[in-house]
XYZ file of C-alpha atoms in Angstrom:
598
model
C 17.520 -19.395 -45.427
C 15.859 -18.079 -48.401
C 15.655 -13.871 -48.251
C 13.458 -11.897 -50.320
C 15.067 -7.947 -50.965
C 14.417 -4.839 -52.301
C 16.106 -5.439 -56.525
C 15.901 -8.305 -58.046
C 20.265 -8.650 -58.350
C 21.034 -8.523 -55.040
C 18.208 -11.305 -54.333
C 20.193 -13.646 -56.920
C 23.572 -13.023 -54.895
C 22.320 -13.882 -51.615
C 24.307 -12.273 -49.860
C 21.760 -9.055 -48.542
C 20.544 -10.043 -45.458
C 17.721 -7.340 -45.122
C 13.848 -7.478 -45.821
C 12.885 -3.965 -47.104
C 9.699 -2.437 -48.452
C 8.530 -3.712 -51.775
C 9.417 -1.274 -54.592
C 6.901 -1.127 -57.833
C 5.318 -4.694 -59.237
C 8.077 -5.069 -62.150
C 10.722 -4.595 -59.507
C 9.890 -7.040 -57.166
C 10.084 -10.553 -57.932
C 6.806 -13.142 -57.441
C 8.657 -15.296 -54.624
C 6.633 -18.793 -54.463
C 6.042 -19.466 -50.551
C 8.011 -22.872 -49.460
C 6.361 -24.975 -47.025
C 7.146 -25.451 -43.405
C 8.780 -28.417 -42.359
C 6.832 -31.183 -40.528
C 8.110 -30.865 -37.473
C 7.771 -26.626 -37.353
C 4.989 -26.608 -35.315
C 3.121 -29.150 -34.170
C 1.130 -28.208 -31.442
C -0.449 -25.631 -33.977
C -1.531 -28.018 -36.653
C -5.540 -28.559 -37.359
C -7.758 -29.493 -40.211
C -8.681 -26.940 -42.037
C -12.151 -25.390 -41.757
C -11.874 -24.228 -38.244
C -12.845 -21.260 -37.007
C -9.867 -19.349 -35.558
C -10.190 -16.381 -32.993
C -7.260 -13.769 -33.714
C -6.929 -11.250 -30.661
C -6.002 -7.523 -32.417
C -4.441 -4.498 -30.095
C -6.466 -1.822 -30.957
C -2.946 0.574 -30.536
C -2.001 -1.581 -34.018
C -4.917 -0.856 -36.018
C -3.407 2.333 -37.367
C 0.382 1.091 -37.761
C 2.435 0.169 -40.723
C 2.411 -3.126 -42.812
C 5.037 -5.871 -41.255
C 4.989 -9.122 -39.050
C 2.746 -10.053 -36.461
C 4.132 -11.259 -33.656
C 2.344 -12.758 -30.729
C 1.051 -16.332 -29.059
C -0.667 -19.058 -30.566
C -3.043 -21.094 -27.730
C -3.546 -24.356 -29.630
C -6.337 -25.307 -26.776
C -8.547 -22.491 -27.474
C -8.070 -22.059 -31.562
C -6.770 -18.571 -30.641
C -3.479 -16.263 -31.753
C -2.859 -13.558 -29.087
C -1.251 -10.429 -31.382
C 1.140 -9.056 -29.219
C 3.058 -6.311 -31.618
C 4.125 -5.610 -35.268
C 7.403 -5.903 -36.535
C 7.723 -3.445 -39.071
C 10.241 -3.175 -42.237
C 13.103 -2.986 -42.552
C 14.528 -6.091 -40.798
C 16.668 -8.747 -40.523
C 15.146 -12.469 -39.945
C 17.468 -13.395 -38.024
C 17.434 -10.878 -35.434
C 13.719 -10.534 -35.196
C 14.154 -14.152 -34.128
C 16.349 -13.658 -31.876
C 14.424 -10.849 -30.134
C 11.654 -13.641 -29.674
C 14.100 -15.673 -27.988
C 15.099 -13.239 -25.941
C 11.654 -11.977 -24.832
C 10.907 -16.251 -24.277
C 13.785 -16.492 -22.391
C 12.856 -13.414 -20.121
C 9.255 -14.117 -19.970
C 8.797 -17.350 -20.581
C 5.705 -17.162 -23.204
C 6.008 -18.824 -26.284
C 6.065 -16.065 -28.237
C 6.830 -16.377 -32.104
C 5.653 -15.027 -35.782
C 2.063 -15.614 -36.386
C 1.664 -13.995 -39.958
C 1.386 -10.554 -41.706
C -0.242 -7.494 -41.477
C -0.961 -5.079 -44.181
C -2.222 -1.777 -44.152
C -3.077 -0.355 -47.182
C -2.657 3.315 -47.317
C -0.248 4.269 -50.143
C 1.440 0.470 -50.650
C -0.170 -1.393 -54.312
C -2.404 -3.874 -53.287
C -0.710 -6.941 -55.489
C 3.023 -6.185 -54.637
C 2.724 -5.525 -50.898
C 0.103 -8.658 -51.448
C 2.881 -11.148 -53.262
C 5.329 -9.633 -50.655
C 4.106 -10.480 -47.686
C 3.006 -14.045 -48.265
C 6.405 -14.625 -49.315
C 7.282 -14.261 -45.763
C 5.853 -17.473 -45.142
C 8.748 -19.096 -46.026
C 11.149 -17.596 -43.663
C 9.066 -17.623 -40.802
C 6.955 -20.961 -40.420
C 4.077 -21.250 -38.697
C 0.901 -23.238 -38.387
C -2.065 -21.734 -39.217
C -0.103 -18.284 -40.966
C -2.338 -15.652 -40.918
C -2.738 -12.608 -43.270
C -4.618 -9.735 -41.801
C -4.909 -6.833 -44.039
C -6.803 -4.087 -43.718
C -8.043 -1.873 -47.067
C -6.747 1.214 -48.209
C -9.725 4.176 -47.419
C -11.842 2.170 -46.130
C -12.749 0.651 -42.206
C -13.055 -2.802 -44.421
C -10.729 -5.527 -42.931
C -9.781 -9.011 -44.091
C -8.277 -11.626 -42.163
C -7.630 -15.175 -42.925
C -5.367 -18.430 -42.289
C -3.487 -20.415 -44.216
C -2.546 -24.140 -43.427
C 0.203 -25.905 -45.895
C -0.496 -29.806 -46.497
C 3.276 -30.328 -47.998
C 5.435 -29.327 -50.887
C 4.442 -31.582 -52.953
C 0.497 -30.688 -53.203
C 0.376 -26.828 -52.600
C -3.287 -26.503 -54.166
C -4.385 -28.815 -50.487
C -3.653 -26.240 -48.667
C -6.948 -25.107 -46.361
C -8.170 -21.775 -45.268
C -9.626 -21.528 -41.867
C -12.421 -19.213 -40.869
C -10.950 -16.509 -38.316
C -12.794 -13.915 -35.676
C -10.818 -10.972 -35.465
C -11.736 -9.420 -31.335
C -10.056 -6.269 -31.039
C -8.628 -5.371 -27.718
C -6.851 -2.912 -25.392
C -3.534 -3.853 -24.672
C -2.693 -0.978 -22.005
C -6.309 -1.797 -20.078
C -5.663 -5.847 -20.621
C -2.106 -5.460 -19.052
C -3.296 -3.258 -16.229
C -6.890 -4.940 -15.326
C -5.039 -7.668 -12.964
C -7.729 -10.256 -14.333
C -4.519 -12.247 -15.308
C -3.872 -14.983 -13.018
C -1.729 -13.918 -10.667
C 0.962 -16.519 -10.360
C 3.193 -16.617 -13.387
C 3.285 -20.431 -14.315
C 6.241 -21.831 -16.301
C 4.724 -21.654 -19.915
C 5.738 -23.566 -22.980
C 7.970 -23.222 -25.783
C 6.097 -22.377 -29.666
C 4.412 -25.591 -30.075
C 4.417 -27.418 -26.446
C 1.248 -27.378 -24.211
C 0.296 -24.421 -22.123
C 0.808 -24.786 -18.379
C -1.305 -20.978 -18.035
C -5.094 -21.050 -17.406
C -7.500 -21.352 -20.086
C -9.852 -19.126 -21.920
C -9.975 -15.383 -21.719
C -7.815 -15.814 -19.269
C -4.687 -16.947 -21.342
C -5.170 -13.944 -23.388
C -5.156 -11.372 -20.238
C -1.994 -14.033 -18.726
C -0.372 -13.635 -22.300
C -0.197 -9.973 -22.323
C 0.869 -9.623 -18.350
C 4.084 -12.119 -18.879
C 5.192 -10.089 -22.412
C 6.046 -7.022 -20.650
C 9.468 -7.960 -21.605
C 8.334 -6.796 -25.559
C 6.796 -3.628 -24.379
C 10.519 -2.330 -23.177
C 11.022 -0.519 -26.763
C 9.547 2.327 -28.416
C 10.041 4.176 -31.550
C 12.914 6.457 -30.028
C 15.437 3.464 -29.159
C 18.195 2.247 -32.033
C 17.466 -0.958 -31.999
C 17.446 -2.813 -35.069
C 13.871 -4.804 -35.073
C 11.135 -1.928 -35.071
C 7.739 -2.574 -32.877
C 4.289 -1.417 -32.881
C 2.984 -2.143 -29.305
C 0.494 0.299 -26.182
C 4.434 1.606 -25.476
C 6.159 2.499 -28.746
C 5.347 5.890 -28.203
C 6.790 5.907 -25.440
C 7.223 4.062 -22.275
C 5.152 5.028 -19.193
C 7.075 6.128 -16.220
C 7.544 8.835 -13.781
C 10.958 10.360 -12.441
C 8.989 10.620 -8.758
C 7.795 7.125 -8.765
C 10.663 5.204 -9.391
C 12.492 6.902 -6.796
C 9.991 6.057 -4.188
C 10.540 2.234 -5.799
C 14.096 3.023 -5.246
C 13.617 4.063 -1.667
C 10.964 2.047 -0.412
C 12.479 -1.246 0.390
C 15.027 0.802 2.547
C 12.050 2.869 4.509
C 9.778 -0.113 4.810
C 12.655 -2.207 6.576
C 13.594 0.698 9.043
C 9.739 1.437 9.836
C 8.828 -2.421 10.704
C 11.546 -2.496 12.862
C 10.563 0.483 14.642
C 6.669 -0.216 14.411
C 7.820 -3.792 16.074
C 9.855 -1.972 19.029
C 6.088 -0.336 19.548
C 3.880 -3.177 19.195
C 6.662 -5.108 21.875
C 6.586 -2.040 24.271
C 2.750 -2.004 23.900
C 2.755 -5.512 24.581
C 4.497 -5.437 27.752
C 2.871 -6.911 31.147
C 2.850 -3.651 32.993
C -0.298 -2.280 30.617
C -2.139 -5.769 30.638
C -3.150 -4.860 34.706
C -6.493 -4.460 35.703
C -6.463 -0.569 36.329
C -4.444 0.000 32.976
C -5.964 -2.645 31.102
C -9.777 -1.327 31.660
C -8.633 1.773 30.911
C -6.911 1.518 27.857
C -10.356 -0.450 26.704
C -12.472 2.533 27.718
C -10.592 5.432 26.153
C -10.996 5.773 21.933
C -7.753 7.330 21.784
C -5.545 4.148 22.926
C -7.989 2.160 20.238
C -7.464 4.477 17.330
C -3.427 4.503 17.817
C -3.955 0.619 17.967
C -5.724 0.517 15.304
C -3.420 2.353 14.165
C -0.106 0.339 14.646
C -1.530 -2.239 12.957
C -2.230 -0.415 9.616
C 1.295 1.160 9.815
C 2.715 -2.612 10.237
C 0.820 -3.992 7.370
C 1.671 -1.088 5.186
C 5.410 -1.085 5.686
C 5.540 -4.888 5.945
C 8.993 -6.026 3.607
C 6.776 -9.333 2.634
C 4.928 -8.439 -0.800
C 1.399 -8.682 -1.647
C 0.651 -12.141 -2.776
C -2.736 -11.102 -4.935
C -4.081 -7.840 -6.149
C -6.755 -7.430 -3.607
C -4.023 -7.684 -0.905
C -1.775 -4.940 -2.870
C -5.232 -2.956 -3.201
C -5.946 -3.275 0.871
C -2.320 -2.200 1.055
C -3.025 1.001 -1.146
C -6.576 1.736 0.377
C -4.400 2.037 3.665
C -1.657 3.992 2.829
C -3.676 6.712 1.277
C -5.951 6.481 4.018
C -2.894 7.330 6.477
C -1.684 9.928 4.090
C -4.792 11.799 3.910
C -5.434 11.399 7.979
C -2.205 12.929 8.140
C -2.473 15.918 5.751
C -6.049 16.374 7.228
C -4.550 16.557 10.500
C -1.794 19.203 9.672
C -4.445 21.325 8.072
C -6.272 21.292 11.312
C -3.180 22.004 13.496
C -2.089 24.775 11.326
C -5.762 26.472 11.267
C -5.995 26.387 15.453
C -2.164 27.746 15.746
C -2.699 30.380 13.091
C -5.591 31.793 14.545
C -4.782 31.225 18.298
C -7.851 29.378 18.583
C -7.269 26.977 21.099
C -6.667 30.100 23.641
C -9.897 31.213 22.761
C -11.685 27.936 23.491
C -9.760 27.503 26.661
C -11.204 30.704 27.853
C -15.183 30.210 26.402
C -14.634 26.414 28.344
C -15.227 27.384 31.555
C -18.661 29.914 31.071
C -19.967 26.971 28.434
C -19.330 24.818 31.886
C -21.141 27.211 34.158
C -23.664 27.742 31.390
C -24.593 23.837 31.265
C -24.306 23.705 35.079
C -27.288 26.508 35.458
C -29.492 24.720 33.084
C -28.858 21.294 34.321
C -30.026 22.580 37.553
C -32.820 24.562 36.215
C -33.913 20.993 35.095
C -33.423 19.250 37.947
C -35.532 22.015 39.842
C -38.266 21.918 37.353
C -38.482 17.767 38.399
C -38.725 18.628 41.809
C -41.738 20.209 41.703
C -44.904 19.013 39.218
C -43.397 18.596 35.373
C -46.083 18.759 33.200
C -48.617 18.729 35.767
C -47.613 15.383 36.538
C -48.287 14.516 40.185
C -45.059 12.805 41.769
C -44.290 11.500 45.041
C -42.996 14.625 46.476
C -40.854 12.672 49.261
C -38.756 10.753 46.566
C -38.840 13.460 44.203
C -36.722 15.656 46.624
C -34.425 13.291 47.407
C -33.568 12.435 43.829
C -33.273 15.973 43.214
C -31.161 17.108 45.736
C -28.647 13.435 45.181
C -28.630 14.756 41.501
C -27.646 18.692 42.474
C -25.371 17.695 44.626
C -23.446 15.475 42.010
C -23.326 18.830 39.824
C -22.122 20.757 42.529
C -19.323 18.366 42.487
C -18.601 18.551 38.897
C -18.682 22.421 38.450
C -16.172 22.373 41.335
C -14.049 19.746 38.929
C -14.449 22.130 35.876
C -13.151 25.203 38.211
C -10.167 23.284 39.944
C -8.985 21.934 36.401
C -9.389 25.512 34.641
C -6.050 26.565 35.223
C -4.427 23.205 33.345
C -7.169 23.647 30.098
C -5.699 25.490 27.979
C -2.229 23.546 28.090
C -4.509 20.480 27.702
C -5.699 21.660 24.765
C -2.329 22.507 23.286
C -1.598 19.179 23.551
C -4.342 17.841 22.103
C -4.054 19.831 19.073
C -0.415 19.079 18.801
C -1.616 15.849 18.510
C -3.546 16.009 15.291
C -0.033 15.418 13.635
C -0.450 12.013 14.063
C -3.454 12.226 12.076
C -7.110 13.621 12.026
C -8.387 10.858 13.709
C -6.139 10.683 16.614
C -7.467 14.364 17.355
C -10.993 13.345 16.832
C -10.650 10.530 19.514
C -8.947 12.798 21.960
C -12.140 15.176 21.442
C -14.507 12.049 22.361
C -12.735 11.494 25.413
C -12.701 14.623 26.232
C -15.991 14.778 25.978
C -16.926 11.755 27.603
C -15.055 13.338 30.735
C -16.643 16.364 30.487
C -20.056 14.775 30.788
C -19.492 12.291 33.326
C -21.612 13.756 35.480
C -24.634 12.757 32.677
C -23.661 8.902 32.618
C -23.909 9.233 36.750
C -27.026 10.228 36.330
C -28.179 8.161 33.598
C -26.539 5.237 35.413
C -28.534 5.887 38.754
C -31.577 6.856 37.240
C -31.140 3.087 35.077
C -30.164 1.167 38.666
C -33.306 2.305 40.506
C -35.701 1.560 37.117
C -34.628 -1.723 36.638
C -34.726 -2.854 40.206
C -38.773 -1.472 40.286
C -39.236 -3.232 37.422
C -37.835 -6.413 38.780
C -39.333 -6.070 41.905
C -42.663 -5.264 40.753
C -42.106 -8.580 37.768
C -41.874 -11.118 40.730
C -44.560 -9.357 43.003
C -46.825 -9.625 39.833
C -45.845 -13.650 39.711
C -46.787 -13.365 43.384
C -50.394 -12.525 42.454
C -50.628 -15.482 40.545
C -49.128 -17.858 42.676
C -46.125 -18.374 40.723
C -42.231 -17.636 41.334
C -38.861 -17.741 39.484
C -36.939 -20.990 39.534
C -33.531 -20.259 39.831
C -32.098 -23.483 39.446
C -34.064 -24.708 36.395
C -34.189 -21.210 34.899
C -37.912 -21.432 34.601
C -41.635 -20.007 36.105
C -43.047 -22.674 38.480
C -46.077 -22.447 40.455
C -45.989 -21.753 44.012
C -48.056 -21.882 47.583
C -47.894 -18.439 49.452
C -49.940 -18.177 52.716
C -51.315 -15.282 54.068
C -49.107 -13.295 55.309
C -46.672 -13.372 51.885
C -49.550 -12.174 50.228
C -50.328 -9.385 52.467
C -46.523 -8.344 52.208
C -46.522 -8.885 48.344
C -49.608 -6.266 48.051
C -48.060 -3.386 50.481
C -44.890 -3.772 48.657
C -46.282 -3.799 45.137
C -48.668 -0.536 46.083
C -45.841 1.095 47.256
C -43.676 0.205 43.883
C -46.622 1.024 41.716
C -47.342 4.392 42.871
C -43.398 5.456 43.084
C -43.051 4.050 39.599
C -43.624 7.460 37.903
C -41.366 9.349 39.391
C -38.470 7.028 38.763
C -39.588 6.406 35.784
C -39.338 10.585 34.526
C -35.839 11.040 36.181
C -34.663 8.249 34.555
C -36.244 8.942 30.868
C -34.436 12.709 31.218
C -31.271 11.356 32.084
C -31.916 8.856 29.379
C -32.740 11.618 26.585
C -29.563 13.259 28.201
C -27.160 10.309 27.939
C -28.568 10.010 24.488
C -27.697 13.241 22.992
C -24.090 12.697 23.840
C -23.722 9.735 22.475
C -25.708 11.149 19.478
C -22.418 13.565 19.550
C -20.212 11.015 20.014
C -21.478 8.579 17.598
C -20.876 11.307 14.547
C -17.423 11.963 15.479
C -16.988 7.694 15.537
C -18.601 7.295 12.226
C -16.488 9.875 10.817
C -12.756 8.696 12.123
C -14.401 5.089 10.776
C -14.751 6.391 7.580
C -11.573 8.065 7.353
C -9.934 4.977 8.189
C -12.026 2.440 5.892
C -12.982 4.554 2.890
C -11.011 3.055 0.167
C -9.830 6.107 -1.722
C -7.278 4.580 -3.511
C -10.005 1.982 -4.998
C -12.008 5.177 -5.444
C -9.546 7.514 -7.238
C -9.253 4.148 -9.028
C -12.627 4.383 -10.506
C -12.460 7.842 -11.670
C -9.359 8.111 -13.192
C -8.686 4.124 -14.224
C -11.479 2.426 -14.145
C -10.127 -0.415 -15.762
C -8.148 -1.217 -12.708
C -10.896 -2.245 -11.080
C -12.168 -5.030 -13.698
C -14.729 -7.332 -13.361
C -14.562 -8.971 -16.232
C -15.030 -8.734 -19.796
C -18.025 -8.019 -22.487
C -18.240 -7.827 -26.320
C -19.320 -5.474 -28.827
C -19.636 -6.209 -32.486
C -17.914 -3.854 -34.803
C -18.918 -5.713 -38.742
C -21.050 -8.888 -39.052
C -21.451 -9.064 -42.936
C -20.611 -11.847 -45.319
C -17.940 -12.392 -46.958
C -15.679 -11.003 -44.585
C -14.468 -11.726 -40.728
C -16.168 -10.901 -37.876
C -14.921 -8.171 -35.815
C -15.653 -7.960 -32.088
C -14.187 -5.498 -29.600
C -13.204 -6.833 -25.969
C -14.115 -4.744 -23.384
C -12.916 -4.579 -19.969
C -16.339 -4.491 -17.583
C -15.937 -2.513 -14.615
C -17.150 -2.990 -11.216
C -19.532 -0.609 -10.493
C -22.487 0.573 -8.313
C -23.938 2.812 -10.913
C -24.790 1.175 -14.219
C -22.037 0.988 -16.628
C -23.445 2.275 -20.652
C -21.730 1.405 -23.237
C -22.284 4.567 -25.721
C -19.138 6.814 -26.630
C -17.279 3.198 -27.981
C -16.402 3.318 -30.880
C -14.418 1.461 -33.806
C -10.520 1.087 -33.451
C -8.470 2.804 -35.770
């Protein structure tokens, strides 16, 4: 293997084994590049003309001159540029780093050309120097991407050698240079998700195609990304990480101890779910109600978010992983939200203060209830009602609140240790507490659905009755069999008996009709109240927080696919495009603040 050094003697020896910097143009020799063998790489051979897409990190635009190292996807003319190798090094071990990272990762990652950056280096030595490389490290199209000294000017092209015998045949291919963002391409999860057994440098892809094989490319070479600038390795990399890798002392320990926690809390969240399960709960008093109360659904609901959190199988696609994460910080913050609330009611002794305002609130809604009911009893509105019914409605419906006050004053003695216990239960989260409070409240107005309930029963069996009178009128009736309005012959006396009876509905049709739109205006507002404290334990168990935080901090996480902005369209030189990682949005997305890499 023919070496190129730094002085021209210890190139004639042979025996230096390092490629350096070039020194000044009478130092370094003019080496002639020798061309690849036939069988380098085949998979990357094409006729020359082409237009080639070259795929840029944007983290390299700034780094020094050296190698550039990435993937070459024969089916979609494109080279994925994965990092830069830069000088010193030693051929052989740079290759053996790419077998190591294709043996770990199993991308078909080799040497796709040179990259020169021309800050301080002369143009025609650093020029004559790097295509010299060619020989050492063959590959079909190499390219030579150079960027100019003081200037945003870039030039890119690709070489393809014919044989050794006609060197002047050789063919230049067009090439698109697309910049991209190699921390936002790894971390976007539009990969595919499945790793597929890729090929060897020259054998056909087994990944999907298109854009695609770039983001796949980038996911399965986190293997290269493992160095940075501060290790002592002997092949130096520009790469998103050669900085400095990305981690976090607090997050690998929670990797460290999270298969250990997961496995202990599915076995105890499956000792729940199997004493939950058990036949005793399933019978008819228990069963109806465990249905009724929103405290036993909540803790279900519950259970089951716990057991799909802490499940030991892993997420087999990033919208599962992101459900998973939505959840967990879900239960986190239901948690937290629910110690905040338990420590504000201890702190302040509240709950002994609302066990003590309980019982006047209860006396207070008592007096106006019957107030009300009072006020019905005699003409509402000016309304004339059928004073007979009217009193015996009123008096049923005082007597049911006579029953409840006496309810309210034999439990007052129990209410404030009731309460204790309900706000001890807000540890288990802010929307356990917040069902409690809507049963609570659904027992403390009981006495409302009664009356809502009887005031419904009587209106619907007037309207009924008063439906098939009406089909009386008319000589029609229901069929019950066929489920359909037949006619009918009624003699006399039917009809006579049809008109009392409809009279008599007609005219105490008002009256049932006002007791039961009260109660219904009643029963209303506390399901009004109800409803709110529902919609907000919903949303504190399906707003996606995660997906939001997400959004404001990573946006590119969330990726819906990708767009392209042109950087330089002028001839003469390449086209430059930068890939951009669209996000999923509601708002529209701009595109201003971009600007040029490097």
């Amino acid at each position: 293997m023919g070496l190129v050094s730094r002085g021209a003697a210890e190139a004639g020896r042979g025996a230096a084994s390092a490629v350096d910097r070039p020194g000044p143009p009478d130092a370094v020799p003019n080496p002639t590049p020798t061309p690849p063998a036939e069988g380098a790489d085949p998979g990357s051979s094409r006729s020359p003309g082409m237009v080639l897409k070259a795929f840029f990190p944007t983290c390299c635009a700034s780094a020094d001159s050296g190698l550039l190292v990435g993937r070459w996807v024969p089916e979609q003319s494109s080279a994925v540029v994965l990092a830069v190798v830069h000088f010193p090094f030693i051929p052989i071990q740079v290759k053996e780093l790419l077998a190591q990272v294709q043996q770990a990762s199993q991308v078909g990652v080799t040497v796709l050309g040179t990259w020169c950056h021309r800050r301080q280096e002369p143009e025609e030595s650093l020029g004559h120097f790097l295509e010299g490389l060619g020989a050492i490290f063959s590959h079909r199209p190499w390219f030579q991407l150079c960027r100019e000294r003081g200037s945003k000017s870039w030039s890119c092209k690709a070489t393809h050698w014919q044989g050794p015998a006609s060197p002047a045949a050789s063919g230049e291919d067009q090439v698109m240079l697309i910049f991209y963002d190699q921390r936002k391409v790894l971390l976007s999860q539009l990969h595919p998700p499945t790793a597929l057994p890729d090929r060897q440098a020259g054998d056909t892809t087994a990944s999907a195609g298109g854009l695609a094989a770039v983001f796949d490319t980038v996911a399965r070479s986190e293997a290269l990304f493992q160095s940075d600038r501060f290790d002592e390795g002997p092949v130096r990399l520009s790469h998103w990480q050669s900085e400095g890798m990305e981690a976090s002392i607090l997050v690998e320990l929670a990797k460290w101890a999270a298969g250990p926690v997961c496995l202990f809390l599915a076995c105890l969240l499956s000792l729940i779910s199997a004493a939950s399960a058990c036949r005793v709960f399933k019978l008819w008093p228990l069963s109806f109600i465990w249905s009724k109360l929103s405290t036993c659904e909540q803790l279900r609901h519950r259970l089951e978010q716990l057991t799909l959190i802490f499940s030991t199988r892993k997420a087999e696609s990033p919208a599962q992983l992101m459900r998973k994460a939505n959840m967990l910080v879900s239960v986190l913050l239901d948690v937290a939200l629910g110690l905040m609330l338990l420590s504000w009611l201890h702190r302040k002794d509240l709950i002994g203060q609302l066990a003590d305002a309980l019982i006047p609130v209860a006396d207070r809604v008592a007096e106006e209830l019957q107030h009300l009911l009072q006020w019905l009893m005699g003409a509402p509105a000016g309304l004339k009602m059928n004073r007979a019914l009217d009193q015996v409605l009123g008096r049923f419906f005082l007597y049911h609140i006579h029953l409840w006050i006496s309810y309210i004053h034999l439990m007052s003695p129990f209410i404030e240790r009731i309460l204790w216990h309900v706000g001890l239960s807000a540890c288990l989260g802010l929307t356990v507490a917040l069902s409690i409070l809507s049963d609570i409240i659904a027992l403390l107005t009981f006495h409302i659905y009664c009356f809502y309930v009887y005031g419904a029963r009587l209106y619907c069996l007037k309207i009924h009755g008063l439906s098939s009178l009406w089909r009386l009128f008319r000589g029609k009736k229901w069929n019950v069999l066929r489920q359909r309005v037949d006619s009918c012959s009624y003699d006399l006396d039917q009809l006579f008996i049809g008109t009392l009876l409809f009279t008599i509905l007609v005219f105490l049709l008002p009256t049932t009709a006002l007791y039961y739109l009260v109660f219904t205006l009643l029963r209303l507002l506390v399901v009004a109240v109800q409803g709110l404290i529902h919609l907000l334990v919903d949303l504190i168990n399906s707003l996606p927080l995660y997906s939001l935080g997400l959004r404001l901090c990573r946006p590119y996480r969330l990726a819906a696919g990708v767009k392209f902005r042109v950087l330089e369209h002028e001839t003469g030189r390449p086209l430059r495009l930068l890939m951009q990682v669209s996000i999923a949005c509601i708002l529209p997305c701009s595109s201003k603040g971009l600007r040029e890499p490097g």
